[in-house]
Amino acid sequence: MNAADGQKIAMRGAGYYSANTAGAKNVIDKVGDLVVKAVAKMPRLADGLPFAIADFGAADGGTSMDMMRRLVGAIREAEPERAISITYTDLPHNDFSTLFRLSQGLLGTSTEVPLAETPGLYIFGSGTSFYRQILPDNSLSFGFSATAMHWISKRPCMIADHVQAVGATNVEREQFRAQALRDWETVLLARARELRSGGRLALANFCVDEAGRYLGHTTGIDMFDTFARLWRDLLRAGRISETEYVNATFQQFYKTPEEFGAPFRDPASSVSQAGLRMETMFTIVTPCPYAEAFRSHHDAEAFAKAYVPTLRSWSETVFANALDSSRSAHDRSAIVDELYGAYEAEVARAPEGHRMDYVHCVTEIVKL
Amino acid sequence: MNAADGQKIAMRGAGYYSANTAGAKNVIDKVGDLVVKAVAKMPRLADGLPFAIADFGAADGGTSMDMMRRLVGAIREAEPERAISITYTDLPHNDFSTLFRLSQGLLGTSTEVPLAETPGLYIFGSGTSFYRQILPDNSLSFGFSATAMHWISKRPCMIADHVQAVGATNVEREQFRAQALRDWETVLLARARELRSGGRLALANFCVDEAGRYLGHTTGIDMFDTFARLWRDLLRAGRISETEYVNATFQQFYKTPEEFGAPFRDPASSVSQAGLRMETMFTIVTPCPYAEAFRSHHDAEAFAKAYVPTLRSWSETVFANALDSSRSAHDRSAIVDELYGAYEAEVARAPEGHRMDYVHCVTEIVKL
C-alpha cells in the first residue's frame, strides 16, 4: 500500500502485512488470469531491452509473489531469453528488507524456488510515492497495482465524527472526492510517461461498486462504522481527547467505477491525450476468508483472533498517529491495543455479520 | 558495505553508519574528480536510454550522496535531457528506508535540494549481494563502489587468535586470500555482464598498500591488534567463551594493488576475456579525521567519544554475532558495550597513536 505526503501511512513490517491479508492475495490471484492474457497482447520488445514490470504500492511484495511468478512464466514462454525486471514501489519508510528477503527465499517456509533465483530476472525497490514518476520515460512494459490507490495523496480535512470518507458528512466527503479525482489523474499521467507504447497497466483498486458495496460493507455489519463507534467509546470513556478522536481519519477514498472511467471517456482529457485507453473494467467482491472459515469451524473466538489482525495490519497506524505526540510510546500502544481488543471481544461475543469482504474495481489500461 | 552469504554483515541503521564514517566520505569525495573525468570519456548513449549508475554496497547512501550530485551534474552538463537512474545495492537486510529518505531530503538537516528532486533522475534499491549479477546485461553505464568489497562472500575458516586476516596465521591468511581472489573475479565478471560497451567502474577498495599499510595500521597503534587484545581480555576475564572468542572473525580481506591488478595483466583471464580493462590504479591514505581533529583540540575524552563510534559502526555486528545465540539480547549488548567501552577508555587515557587512517586502492575499469 502506498500514498504520498501528509498522513504517515505504513503497514506493519516483517511480513506481518502479507501474512495477515489473505483476502488481498485472493484478489491478486484472480487478476492473474487477466495479467497473463495481457502479456500475450503486448508487442514484442526490441532486442536487448528488459521486459520491465512494476508493482505500485507493493508493501512487502508477499501478496503479489505468486502472480509475479505467473507473469514471469508467461513472458518467458513467449521469449525464453528475455531479461525481466520487477520494480517494487512503495513509500520510503516501507519495509524493503522484508521484500528483498521474501523474494530471495530468506523468510517464510515456501519450498518453491525463490522468485529472485529466476535466471535473468532483476528485482529492484523504489521508495517513491506513486503520485510521482518512478521509472524513466517509455521504459515500463507492465504496471500492476493492487489494493493501494485508495490511499490518497493528502487529507483535505479531518472527518469530525467518523474515521473514513464513507461515513463522512456530505461536505467532508466531497472534499475527499475532489482530492481522489485529482490524485487519479496524477497517478495515470505519471504512468503514461513511464509506459512504453503498447505497455499495459492492470490495477485492482478498492471501490464503491454498482450496488454501493465497499470494503467491510457488503452484508452484515459495517466495518468502518464499527471502527468509528469503538473509537468514540474511547472518547466517551475519557481515554482519548476530542482532537485525537477527530484526527483518526483514514487518508483514503473509494471511487466508483464511473469515477475510475471518467478520464477515459473524455477524449479531450489529459489522460486520453497522454495515450491511455481503458480496455477492461469490472468489479469483484472477494468474500472475507476469515468469515468464510468461521462458517465451517463455528469457533467465534478463533474467528475473532484471526479476523481482527487483518484489520489491524492496514489500520493501526491511523489510530496510533491520531494520538497526541506527547503521549509515551507505551501509552499509545496501550490505547491502540484497547481499540483492537474491544473489536476482537465484540466479534468473539457476536460473530455473525462481521466480515471484511473486498470490493475491487479491476481495470486494464493500455498506452497507445 | 556489502557481502554475500555466511556471516551476517550489517551496518547500524537509521543514518548511524554515514553519520559516523566521515573518513569514508572523504575518500569518496576524492574519487569524485576521477568520476567526473570518466563521464567525459564515455561514448554517447543511444536516444531514449537512461544513463544507468549503480553504487555497489551503498549502505544508507549517505557517504556517496555528494559524489552522486557531481556525477549527475557532469552527465547533465553533457546532455541536459538525459534520463538518469541510480541503483543503490546492498545486502537484503540493509536499511533501504533510510537510503530513500536521505535521497528525498526526509532526514538530516541539509539545505540542498534533495538528490531525488533532480528532474529525470530515478532512484532504486536492490537488496542483492554484489557477488551476483544485479542489473540486466549491457545496461550499466557507470558503476561505483567505495569501501565495500573487502567484505568477502564467506569465511573460509575462523581466525583462532585474532579478529582479522591481517593478524591471522599464515595458513589462515592464505585461505582468506584464496577466497578473496575468487571473489574479486566473481565481482568483476558480474559487472562485465552488467556494463554496456564503453561503460566504466570506479572502485575505491580497502587494500594493503605498497608500504604495507592498511586500515588502522599506518603509524602508531594497530587498530585490529587493539580489537583482538580487548576481545582476548574479555575471554581472560571469563566474560566470553573460547568459542565466542574464536568466532569474532571479520569476513574481510585486504588485497594488494598487485592482487587487484592480476586478472587484468593476464590477457587470457576470464576477466580480460569478458572485455574489462584496468585504466587507472593508485593507492591513497586518507588521514583519520578524528585523530586529525584531536591534534588541534587536544581533548582526549572528546576524541575517544568521537573516534570509537566510527569503529563501532562497521565492526559491532561481528562481535555481537560471535556471541552464543543462547545469550539474551540484553547480555549480548552488555558485552559489546564493554568491548567498545574498554576501547574508548583506552583512547581517552592514552590518545596518542590511535588513528584509523583509510588505505584505499582506487581502480578505474572500462568495458570494451
XYZ file of C-alpha atoms in Angstrom:
736
model
C 0.000 0.000 0.000
C 1.159 3.477 -0.651
C 0.327 7.151 -0.749
C 2.144 10.428 -0.703
C 2.875 13.129 1.798
C 0.716 14.093 4.720
C -0.545 11.278 6.881
C 2.221 8.817 7.589
C 0.902 5.665 6.055
C 2.549 2.430 6.988
C 1.779 -1.226 7.116
C 3.273 -3.289 9.909
C 6.622 -4.722 8.851
C 8.484 -8.036 8.815
C 5.915 -9.949 6.788
C 3.037 -9.129 9.170
C 1.222 -7.370 6.368
C 1.201 -10.140 3.789
C 0.796 -12.886 6.398
C -2.429 -11.252 7.605
C -4.039 -10.191 4.360
C -5.190 -13.434 2.810
C -8.056 -11.532 1.147
C -5.650 -9.195 -0.645
C -3.813 -12.181 -2.063
C -7.050 -13.801 -3.254
C -7.853 -10.727 -5.327
C -4.392 -10.661 -6.860
C -4.648 -14.332 -7.740
C -7.915 -13.596 -9.567
C -6.312 -10.764 -11.506
C -3.550 -13.187 -12.559
C -5.619 -14.564 -15.439
C -6.090 -11.078 -16.834
C -2.376 -10.360 -16.442
C -1.307 -13.482 -18.330
C -3.712 -12.667 -21.187
C -2.465 -9.075 -21.246
C 1.118 -10.241 -21.814
C 0.013 -12.183 -24.881
C -1.426 -8.976 -26.372
C 1.776 -6.974 -25.990
C 4.046 -6.056 -28.901
C 7.471 -7.701 -28.923
C 10.201 -5.592 -27.374
C 13.328 -4.638 -29.265
C 16.282 -6.952 -28.635
C 18.320 -6.170 -25.559
C 15.578 -4.319 -23.701
C 14.320 -5.878 -20.486
C 10.611 -6.533 -20.008
C 10.080 -4.077 -17.166
C 7.384 -4.835 -14.599
C 6.411 -2.596 -11.701
C 4.228 -3.283 -8.681
C 2.998 0.072 -7.393
C 2.347 0.160 -3.660
C 3.719 -3.330 -3.172
C 4.226 -3.318 0.638
C 6.406 -6.385 1.353
C 5.649 -7.942 -2.057
C 4.221 -11.059 -0.452
C 0.659 -10.825 -1.737
C 1.725 -10.468 -5.396
C 4.568 -13.026 -5.353
C 2.562 -15.873 -6.911
C 1.077 -13.538 -9.530
C 4.613 -12.366 -10.381
C 5.665 -15.984 -10.905
C 2.795 -16.428 -13.368
C 3.615 -13.166 -15.135
C 7.312 -14.057 -15.423
C 6.319 -17.515 -16.659
C 4.065 -16.016 -19.346
C 6.808 -13.677 -20.566
C 9.376 -16.462 -20.688
C 7.000 -18.777 -22.506
C 6.853 -16.257 -25.329
C 10.528 -15.269 -25.128
C 12.725 -17.657 -23.125
C 15.770 -15.363 -23.198
C 14.105 -12.038 -22.414
C 15.593 -10.233 -19.396
C 12.912 -9.152 -16.923
C 12.985 -6.516 -14.202
C 10.482 -6.094 -11.390
C 10.452 -2.796 -9.532
C 8.520 -2.910 -6.283
C 7.447 0.570 -5.226
C 6.092 1.956 -2.001
C 6.607 4.883 0.350
C 10.196 5.481 1.532
C 9.597 4.067 5.008
C 8.239 0.784 3.604
C 9.925 -2.422 4.769
C 12.052 -3.085 1.672
C 14.324 -5.505 3.505
C 11.425 -7.900 4.040
C 10.563 -7.552 0.370
C 14.113 -8.471 -0.715
C 14.301 -11.305 1.792
C 10.923 -12.728 0.736
C 11.902 -12.661 -2.950
C 15.225 -14.388 -2.148
C 13.603 -17.100 -0.063
C 15.217 -15.871 3.151
C 11.880 -15.674 5.003
C 8.942 -17.980 5.260
C 8.719 -21.663 4.652
C 7.937 -21.794 0.942
C 9.515 -24.784 -0.757
C 9.301 -23.088 -4.146
C 12.419 -21.793 -5.861
C 12.715 -18.154 -4.740
C 11.496 -15.648 -7.324
C 14.872 -13.880 -7.243
C 16.595 -17.106 -8.352
C 14.882 -16.937 -11.758
C 17.696 -16.565 -14.312
C 17.760 -13.160 -15.970
C 15.278 -11.635 -13.512
C 16.336 -8.473 -11.685
C 14.444 -7.136 -8.680
C 14.500 -3.533 -7.508
C 12.764 -1.396 -4.934
C 11.806 2.259 -5.199
C 10.754 4.133 -2.091
C 8.852 6.704 -4.094
C 5.181 7.633 -3.892
C 3.146 6.536 -6.916
C 1.939 10.124 -7.147
C 5.349 10.826 -8.682
C 7.017 9.424 -11.763
C 9.091 6.449 -10.556
C 10.559 4.979 -13.754
C 12.159 6.650 -16.787
C 10.008 7.709 -19.743
C 8.892 4.913 -22.058
C 10.571 2.173 -20.060
C 7.708 0.276 -18.415
C 6.179 -2.755 -20.100
C 3.696 -3.808 -17.458
C 2.448 -1.964 -14.397
C 0.478 -3.667 -11.669
C -1.114 -2.357 -8.519
C -3.463 -3.975 -6.054
C -5.301 -2.543 -3.084
C -3.102 0.542 -2.874
C -4.501 3.534 -4.751
C -7.358 4.241 -2.332
C -4.623 5.900 -0.222
C -4.896 9.480 -1.424
C -2.009 11.944 -1.513
C -3.265 14.079 1.362
C -6.246 14.554 3.659
C -8.248 17.578 2.520
C -9.814 17.795 6.017
C -10.344 15.680 9.097
C -13.583 13.715 9.314
C -15.124 15.023 12.508
C -17.447 12.212 13.556
C -16.274 9.139 11.629
C -12.999 7.587 10.511
C -13.426 7.091 6.766
C -14.934 9.097 3.904
C -17.741 6.525 3.576
C -19.127 7.796 6.898
C -18.245 11.475 6.480
C -20.715 14.351 6.112
C -21.514 15.344 2.530
C -19.318 18.434 2.803
C -16.366 16.392 4.081
C -16.884 13.607 1.549
C -16.944 15.976 -1.427
C -13.548 17.320 -0.377
C -12.189 13.774 -0.239
C -13.761 13.002 -3.611
C -12.210 16.059 -5.258
C -8.781 15.105 -3.896
C -9.198 11.492 -5.037
C -10.160 12.514 -8.586
C -7.161 14.850 -8.857
C -4.960 12.040 -7.498
C -6.308 9.526 -10.021
C -5.362 11.864 -12.849
C -1.881 12.346 -11.288
C -1.329 8.588 -10.989
C -2.421 7.952 -14.565
C -0.315 10.746 -16.063
C 2.793 9.526 -14.199
C 2.176 6.005 -15.502
C 1.540 7.331 -19.031
C 5.043 8.806 -19.020
C 6.604 5.588 -17.716
C 4.835 3.177 -20.071
C 6.258 2.183 -23.425
C 3.917 2.326 -26.380
C 1.861 -0.879 -26.160
C 2.608 -1.195 -22.442
C -0.195 -2.048 -20.064
C -1.492 -1.484 -16.552
C -3.581 -3.958 -14.549
C -4.990 -2.257 -11.464
C -7.189 -3.753 -8.752
C -8.425 -0.832 -6.675
C -10.849 -0.677 -3.791
C -14.106 0.908 -4.929
C -17.725 1.559 -4.126
C -19.349 -0.820 -6.596
C -22.560 -0.565 -8.648
C -24.542 -1.934 -5.685
C -22.998 0.541 -3.216
C -20.796 -2.118 -1.614
C -17.306 -1.388 -0.394
C -14.671 -2.929 1.868
C -16.336 -4.280 5.002
C -19.762 -3.050 3.823
C -21.459 -5.790 1.850
C -23.826 -7.750 4.017
C -23.970 -7.739 7.768
C -22.133 -5.304 9.996
C -20.332 -2.236 8.592
C -16.624 -2.388 9.451
C -15.862 1.332 9.323
C -18.962 2.121 11.395
C -17.660 -0.366 13.940
C -14.236 1.302 13.996
C -15.900 4.720 14.412
C -18.140 3.504 17.230
C -15.339 1.788 19.175
C -13.114 4.842 18.766
C -15.990 7.037 20.008
C -16.269 4.718 23.018
C -12.659 5.577 23.893
C -13.543 9.283 23.675
C -16.615 8.818 25.890
C -14.566 6.856 28.402
C -12.129 9.802 28.578
C -9.359 7.607 27.234
C -8.678 9.865 24.216
C -9.206 13.588 23.648
C -11.657 15.214 21.242
C -8.729 16.175 18.956
C -7.418 12.625 18.979
C -10.906 11.384 18.186
C -11.205 13.675 15.166
C -7.657 13.002 13.951
C -8.340 9.340 13.315
C -9.219 9.970 9.696
C -8.206 7.471 7.041
C -6.385 9.144 4.170
C -8.486 7.112 1.753
C -11.268 7.396 -0.760
C -13.127 4.668 -2.610
C -14.035 5.770 -6.118
C -16.919 4.322 -8.137
C -16.397 2.544 -11.487
C -17.942 5.660 -13.021
C -15.203 7.777 -11.437
C -12.395 5.387 -12.440
C -13.627 5.543 -16.030
C -14.323 9.275 -16.331
C -10.904 10.430 -17.641
C -11.039 7.732 -20.318
C -14.489 8.629 -21.593
C -13.439 12.170 -22.399
C -11.169 12.144 -25.468
C -10.012 15.672 -24.573
C -8.888 14.748 -21.045
C -5.196 14.917 -20.222
C -5.268 11.150 -19.618
C -6.697 10.382 -23.062
C -4.336 12.903 -24.636
C -1.431 11.097 -22.964
C -2.395 7.999 -24.940
C -4.046 5.909 -22.235
C -7.106 3.822 -23.111
C -9.170 1.694 -20.740
C -9.719 -1.735 -22.273
C -11.419 -3.584 -19.442
C -13.232 -2.674 -16.254
C -15.164 -4.887 -13.875
C -15.854 -5.106 -10.161
C -15.393 -8.136 -7.960
C -16.368 -8.947 -4.401
C -13.907 -11.292 -2.702
C -15.515 -12.997 0.285
C -13.716 -12.463 3.578
C -11.677 -15.675 4.054
C -11.973 -15.452 7.854
C -15.768 -15.115 7.836
C -15.969 -17.952 5.329
C -13.781 -20.152 7.513
C -15.996 -19.344 10.505
C -18.972 -20.759 8.612
C -17.289 -24.150 8.752
C -15.487 -24.085 12.096
C -18.102 -22.115 14.142
C -15.430 -21.131 16.676
C -16.214 -17.480 17.416
C -13.072 -16.880 19.457
C -10.783 -18.359 16.813
C -12.562 -16.261 14.178
C -12.045 -13.060 16.205
C -8.371 -13.890 16.762
C -7.784 -14.439 13.049
C -10.020 -11.675 11.721
C -9.034 -8.623 13.765
C -5.273 -8.830 12.911
C -6.100 -8.466 9.217
C -7.968 -5.241 10.009
C -5.151 -4.151 12.245
C -2.449 -4.678 9.599
C -3.603 -1.742 7.487
C -5.458 0.402 10.025
C -3.500 0.599 13.263
C -1.110 3.355 12.220
C -4.101 5.625 11.548
C -5.238 5.310 15.156
C -1.718 5.360 16.605
C -0.866 8.527 14.679
C -4.102 10.214 15.767
C -2.853 10.166 19.345
C -1.129 13.189 20.802
C 2.628 13.128 20.252
C 3.172 13.981 23.919
C 1.928 10.520 24.916
C 4.554 7.885 25.641
C 5.021 5.046 23.169
C 3.761 2.711 25.858
C 0.558 4.729 26.358
C -0.093 4.929 22.626
C 0.265 1.231 22.107
C -1.937 0.538 25.139
C -4.757 2.642 23.640
C -4.408 1.008 20.244
C -4.426 -2.413 21.915
C -7.645 -1.432 23.708
C -9.311 -0.484 20.438
C -8.488 -3.763 18.719
C -9.133 -5.662 21.938
C -12.656 -4.211 22.028
C -13.155 -5.101 18.364
C -11.945 -8.646 18.996
C -14.172 -9.027 22.073
C -17.180 -7.841 20.100
C -16.523 -10.295 17.275
C -15.949 -13.145 19.730
C -19.207 -12.317 21.556
C -21.401 -11.832 18.468
C -19.536 -13.107 15.403
C -22.457 -13.156 12.941
C -22.274 -10.439 10.297
C -18.644 -9.468 10.846
C -16.846 -9.796 7.538
C -14.373 -7.773 5.568
C -15.308 -8.644 2.020
C -13.039 -6.953 -0.501
C -14.752 -4.888 -3.174
C -12.451 -4.093 -6.079
C -12.674 -2.365 -9.398
C -10.269 -4.027 -11.824
C -9.079 -2.013 -14.785
C -6.841 -2.874 -17.698
C -5.313 0.125 -19.395
C -3.127 0.280 -22.482
C -0.869 3.028 -23.738
C -1.197 3.612 -27.465
C 29.010 -2.074 2.643
C 28.031 -5.461 1.411
C 28.921 -9.097 1.073
C 27.186 -12.350 0.409
C 26.036 -15.333 2.396
C 27.626 -16.651 5.535
C 28.418 -14.106 8.209
C 25.528 -11.730 8.654
C 27.080 -8.431 7.769
C 25.228 -5.310 8.739
C 25.910 -1.702 9.397
C 23.889 0.039 12.084
C 20.790 1.620 10.592
C 18.932 4.939 10.578
C 21.827 7.052 9.305
C 24.197 5.946 12.091
C 26.532 4.483 9.507
C 27.028 7.541 7.313
C 26.885 9.970 10.241
C 29.837 8.182 11.846
C 32.046 7.474 8.877
C 33.436 10.875 7.948
C 36.590 9.168 6.653
C 34.602 7.043 4.187
C 33.028 10.189 2.796
C 36.414 11.913 2.431
C 37.650 9.100 0.214
C 34.553 9.221 -1.950
C 34.913 12.975 -2.329
C 38.486 12.426 -3.562
C 37.326 9.848 -6.088
C 34.775 12.392 -7.371
C 37.340 14.071 -9.632
C 38.111 10.760 -11.290
C 34.404 10.037 -11.708
C 33.670 13.354 -13.401
C 36.593 12.851 -15.812
C 35.425 9.293 -16.513
C 31.997 10.543 -17.621
C 33.645 12.819 -20.191
C 35.383 9.780 -21.720
C 32.192 7.785 -22.196
C 30.517 7.230 -25.566
C 27.158 8.912 -26.064
C 24.199 6.648 -25.309
C 21.501 5.947 -27.866
C 18.458 8.198 -27.550
C 15.865 7.105 -25.032
C 18.228 5.024 -22.898
C 18.844 6.203 -19.351
C 22.368 6.754 -18.105
C 22.384 3.993 -15.501
C 24.534 4.422 -12.406
C 24.957 1.864 -9.650
C 26.529 2.183 -6.210
C 27.531 -1.312 -5.096
C 27.460 -1.826 -1.343
C 25.974 1.604 -0.731
C 24.755 1.159 2.878
C 22.439 4.141 3.508
C 23.808 6.072 0.517
C 24.863 8.973 2.703
C 28.605 8.857 2.099
C 28.267 8.923 -1.700
C 25.439 11.492 -1.916
C 27.672 14.474 -2.730
C 29.662 12.449 -5.263
C 26.367 11.404 -6.897
C 25.394 15.073 -7.198
C 28.673 15.763 -9.011
C 28.244 12.720 -11.255
C 24.652 13.674 -12.134
C 25.840 17.246 -12.780
C 28.577 16.041 -15.139
C 26.144 13.873 -17.107
C 23.614 16.691 -17.401
C 26.261 19.172 -18.461
C 26.973 16.984 -21.476
C 23.342 16.023 -22.086
C 20.769 18.184 -20.283
C 17.820 15.954 -21.173
C 19.344 12.546 -20.486
C 17.331 10.426 -18.034
C 19.496 9.031 -15.237
C 18.944 6.106 -12.890
C 20.865 5.339 -9.720
C 20.582 1.852 -8.282
C 21.860 1.570 -4.729
C 22.752 -2.006 -3.894
C 23.487 -3.767 -0.645
C 22.568 -6.926 1.211
C 18.824 -7.626 1.604
C 18.728 -6.614 5.274
C 20.298 -3.214 4.531
C 18.371 -0.151 5.715
C 16.880 0.884 2.375
C 14.265 3.106 4.008
C 16.983 5.394 5.350
C 18.537 5.453 1.891
C 15.256 6.523 0.267
C 14.555 9.067 2.996
C 18.058 10.572 2.768
C 17.797 10.923 -1.005
C 14.374 12.577 -0.669
C 15.534 15.022 1.968
C 13.350 13.461 4.675
C 16.291 13.008 7.088
C 19.102 15.239 8.135
C 19.423 18.949 8.026
C 20.859 19.511 4.564
C 19.609 22.695 2.962
C 20.478 21.399 -0.505
C 17.759 20.330 -2.904
C 17.286 16.596 -2.280
C 19.000 14.381 -4.861
C 15.681 12.653 -5.618
C 14.167 16.008 -6.663
C 16.506 16.194 -9.679
C 14.226 16.148 -12.748
C 14.516 12.957 -14.769
C 16.512 11.145 -12.072
C 15.154 7.811 -10.847
C 16.453 6.114 -7.719
C 16.216 2.401 -6.996
C 17.451 -0.039 -4.412
C 18.479 -3.638 -4.889
C 18.936 -5.872 -1.874
C 21.224 -8.218 -3.756
C 24.811 -9.193 -2.962
C 27.362 -7.774 -5.399
C 28.644 -11.318 -5.801
C 25.594 -11.813 -8.023
C 24.523 -10.060 -11.191
C 22.220 -7.223 -10.078
C 21.373 -5.382 -13.307
C 20.407 -6.687 -16.760
C 23.086 -7.420 -19.351
C 24.608 -4.392 -21.072
C 22.525 -1.874 -19.134
C 25.005 -0.205 -16.774
C 26.799 2.983 -17.777
C 28.726 3.699 -14.601
C 29.378 1.506 -11.585
C 30.768 2.881 -8.369
C 31.747 1.195 -5.145
C 33.559 2.500 -2.100
C 34.816 0.746 0.978
C 32.658 -2.332 0.410
C 34.435 -5.105 -1.493
C 36.777 -6.100 1.329
C 33.737 -7.972 2.669
C 34.258 -11.392 1.142
C 31.476 -13.809 0.234
C 32.205 -16.283 3.025
C 34.702 -17.033 5.782
C 36.929 -19.926 4.712
C 37.805 -20.549 8.389
C 37.712 -18.812 11.745
C 40.819 -16.911 12.802
C 41.743 -18.595 16.060
C 43.773 -15.927 17.833
C 42.955 -12.645 16.088
C 39.914 -10.947 14.549
C 41.054 -10.035 11.036
C 43.108 -11.713 8.304
C 45.884 -9.144 8.809
C 46.613 -10.803 12.175
C 45.908 -14.397 11.182
C 48.436 -17.235 10.954
C 49.912 -17.826 7.503
C 47.750 -20.900 6.989
C 44.590 -18.998 7.909
C 45.546 -15.940 5.855
C 46.190 -17.958 2.700
C 42.678 -19.386 2.927
C 41.272 -15.865 3.200
C 43.442 -14.722 0.291
C 42.266 -17.560 -1.948
C 38.623 -16.745 -1.155
C 39.204 -13.030 -1.796
C 40.833 -13.650 -5.186
C 37.961 -15.913 -6.282
C 35.515 -13.259 -5.057
C 37.286 -10.489 -6.974
C 36.914 -12.472 -10.180
C 33.220 -13.098 -9.375
C 32.563 -9.393 -8.759
C 34.315 -8.368 -11.958
C 32.559 -10.947 -14.142
C 29.151 -9.920 -12.788
C 29.960 -6.277 -13.530
C 31.266 -7.206 -17.009
C 27.839 -8.635 -17.834
C 26.026 -5.576 -16.491
C 28.188 -2.926 -18.180
C 27.411 -1.531 -21.592
C 30.276 -1.363 -24.051
C 32.205 1.764 -23.064
C 30.765 1.660 -19.553
C 33.056 2.216 -16.601
C 33.665 1.238 -12.999
C 35.303 3.447 -10.372
C 36.118 1.401 -7.280
C 37.741 2.547 -4.056
C 38.593 -0.593 -2.117
C 40.425 -1.093 1.133
C 43.875 -2.571 0.467
C 47.286 -3.345 1.872
C 49.306 -0.716 0.041
C 52.861 -0.768 -1.370
C 54.218 0.247 2.062
C 52.259 -2.482 3.885
C 49.759 -0.010 5.333
C 46.092 -0.844 5.757
C 43.064 0.462 7.647
C 44.096 1.440 11.164
C 47.700 0.320 10.539
C 49.713 3.259 9.235
C 51.600 4.931 12.042
C 51.021 4.495 15.722
C 48.802 1.841 17.266
C 47.353 -1.021 15.206
C 43.548 -0.940 15.343
C 42.869 -4.621 14.652
C 45.527 -5.671 17.173
C 43.719 -3.463 19.694
C 40.387 -5.119 18.911
C 41.986 -8.559 19.240
C 43.634 -7.694 22.558
C 40.483 -6.190 24.102
C 38.426 -9.158 22.923
C 41.035 -11.509 24.438
C 40.700 -9.560 27.705
C 37.000 -10.469 27.779
C 37.975 -14.134 27.302
C 40.548 -13.959 30.110
C 38.023 -12.279 32.379
C 35.642 -15.179 31.746
C 33.144 -12.847 30.154
C 33.103 -14.745 26.842
C 33.781 -18.385 25.963
C 36.669 -19.741 23.901
C 34.259 -20.405 21.002
C 32.913 -16.877 21.172
C 36.468 -15.584 21.205
C 37.370 -17.513 18.058
C 34.093 -16.683 16.267
C 34.853 -12.976 16.196
C 36.403 -13.193 12.760
C 35.873 -10.396 10.266
C 34.652 -11.718 6.932
C 37.153 -9.449 5.198
C 40.369 -9.477 3.244
C 42.520 -6.554 2.106
C 44.098 -7.258 -1.260
C 47.288 -5.619 -2.513
C 47.391 -3.470 -5.683
C 49.231 -6.417 -7.250
C 46.263 -8.667 -6.453
C 43.683 -6.158 -7.690
C 45.569 -5.909 -10.982
C 46.352 -9.594 -11.567
C 43.265 -10.563 -13.620
C 43.864 -7.566 -15.914
C 47.513 -8.357 -16.595
C 46.688 -11.781 -17.997
C 45.020 -11.386 -21.417
C 43.763 -14.968 -21.170
C 41.981 -14.447 -17.839
C 38.190 -14.672 -17.746
C 38.105 -11.002 -16.712
C 40.154 -9.856 -19.710
C 38.167 -12.150 -21.990
C 34.976 -10.524 -20.707
C 36.266 -7.221 -22.096
C 37.344 -5.483 -18.892
C 40.486 -3.333 -18.926
C 42.033 -1.517 -15.978
C 42.818 2.057 -16.969
C 43.925 3.560 -13.673
C 45.101 2.283 -10.330
C 46.533 4.192 -7.396
C 46.505 3.971 -3.618
C 45.579 6.735 -1.209
C 45.854 7.137 2.530
C 43.079 9.290 3.996
C 44.054 10.638 7.404
C 41.675 9.739 10.194
C 39.539 12.894 10.642
C 39.099 12.237 14.380
C 42.837 11.878 15.056
C 43.481 14.984 12.964
C 40.886 16.935 14.927
C 42.495 15.774 18.181
C 45.769 17.356 17.058
C 44.046 20.729 17.246
C 41.631 20.303 20.173
C 43.825 18.083 22.430
C 40.719 16.865 24.283
C 41.398 13.143 24.745
C 37.947 12.344 26.066
C 36.179 14.135 23.208
C 38.453 12.318 20.750
C 37.609 8.926 22.270
C 33.878 9.718 22.207
C 34.006 10.686 18.519
C 36.500 8.071 17.342
C 35.181 4.820 18.795
C 31.657 5.151 17.275
C 33.168 5.204 13.792
C 34.902 1.899 14.554
C 31.722 0.578 16.073
C 29.573 1.437 13.037
C 31.151 -1.259 10.849
C 32.509 -3.689 13.447
C 29.978 -4.240 16.199
C 27.864 -6.846 14.429
C 30.972 -9.044 14.078
C 31.382 -9.157 17.861
C 27.656 -9.338 18.588
C 27.239 -12.269 16.185
C 30.230 -14.085 17.676
C 28.321 -14.423 20.931
C 26.392 -17.581 21.668
C 22.805 -17.428 20.429
C 21.583 -18.695 23.799
C 22.565 -15.379 25.407
C 19.810 -12.825 25.911
C 19.784 -9.713 23.749
C 20.480 -7.711 26.876
C 23.546 -9.806 27.746
C 24.905 -9.590 24.201
C 24.606 -5.839 24.043
C 26.173 -5.513 27.507
C 29.250 -7.462 26.345
C 29.537 -5.447 23.143
C 29.187 -2.239 25.165
C 32.015 -3.444 27.430
C 34.301 -4.033 24.454
C 33.768 -0.566 22.990
C 33.753 0.959 26.454
C 37.219 -0.535 27.059
C 38.394 0.762 23.687
C 37.043 4.222 24.462
C 38.628 4.252 27.944
C 41.970 3.256 26.458
C 41.844 6.020 23.847
C 40.762 8.589 26.460
C 43.625 7.525 28.759
C 46.372 7.375 26.127
C 45.124 9.009 22.917
C 48.451 9.307 21.086
C 48.813 6.914 18.166
C 45.166 5.910 17.896
C 44.033 6.610 14.369
C 42.004 4.856 11.730
C 43.595 6.120 8.556
C 41.871 4.753 5.478
C 44.086 2.985 2.954
C 42.400 2.544 -0.397
C 43.264 1.201 -3.788
C 41.345 3.156 -6.426
C 40.770 1.494 -9.778
C 39.111 2.697 -12.929
C 37.975 -0.070 -15.220
C 36.412 0.156 -18.672
C 34.470 -2.420 -20.639
C 35.496 -2.557 -24.281
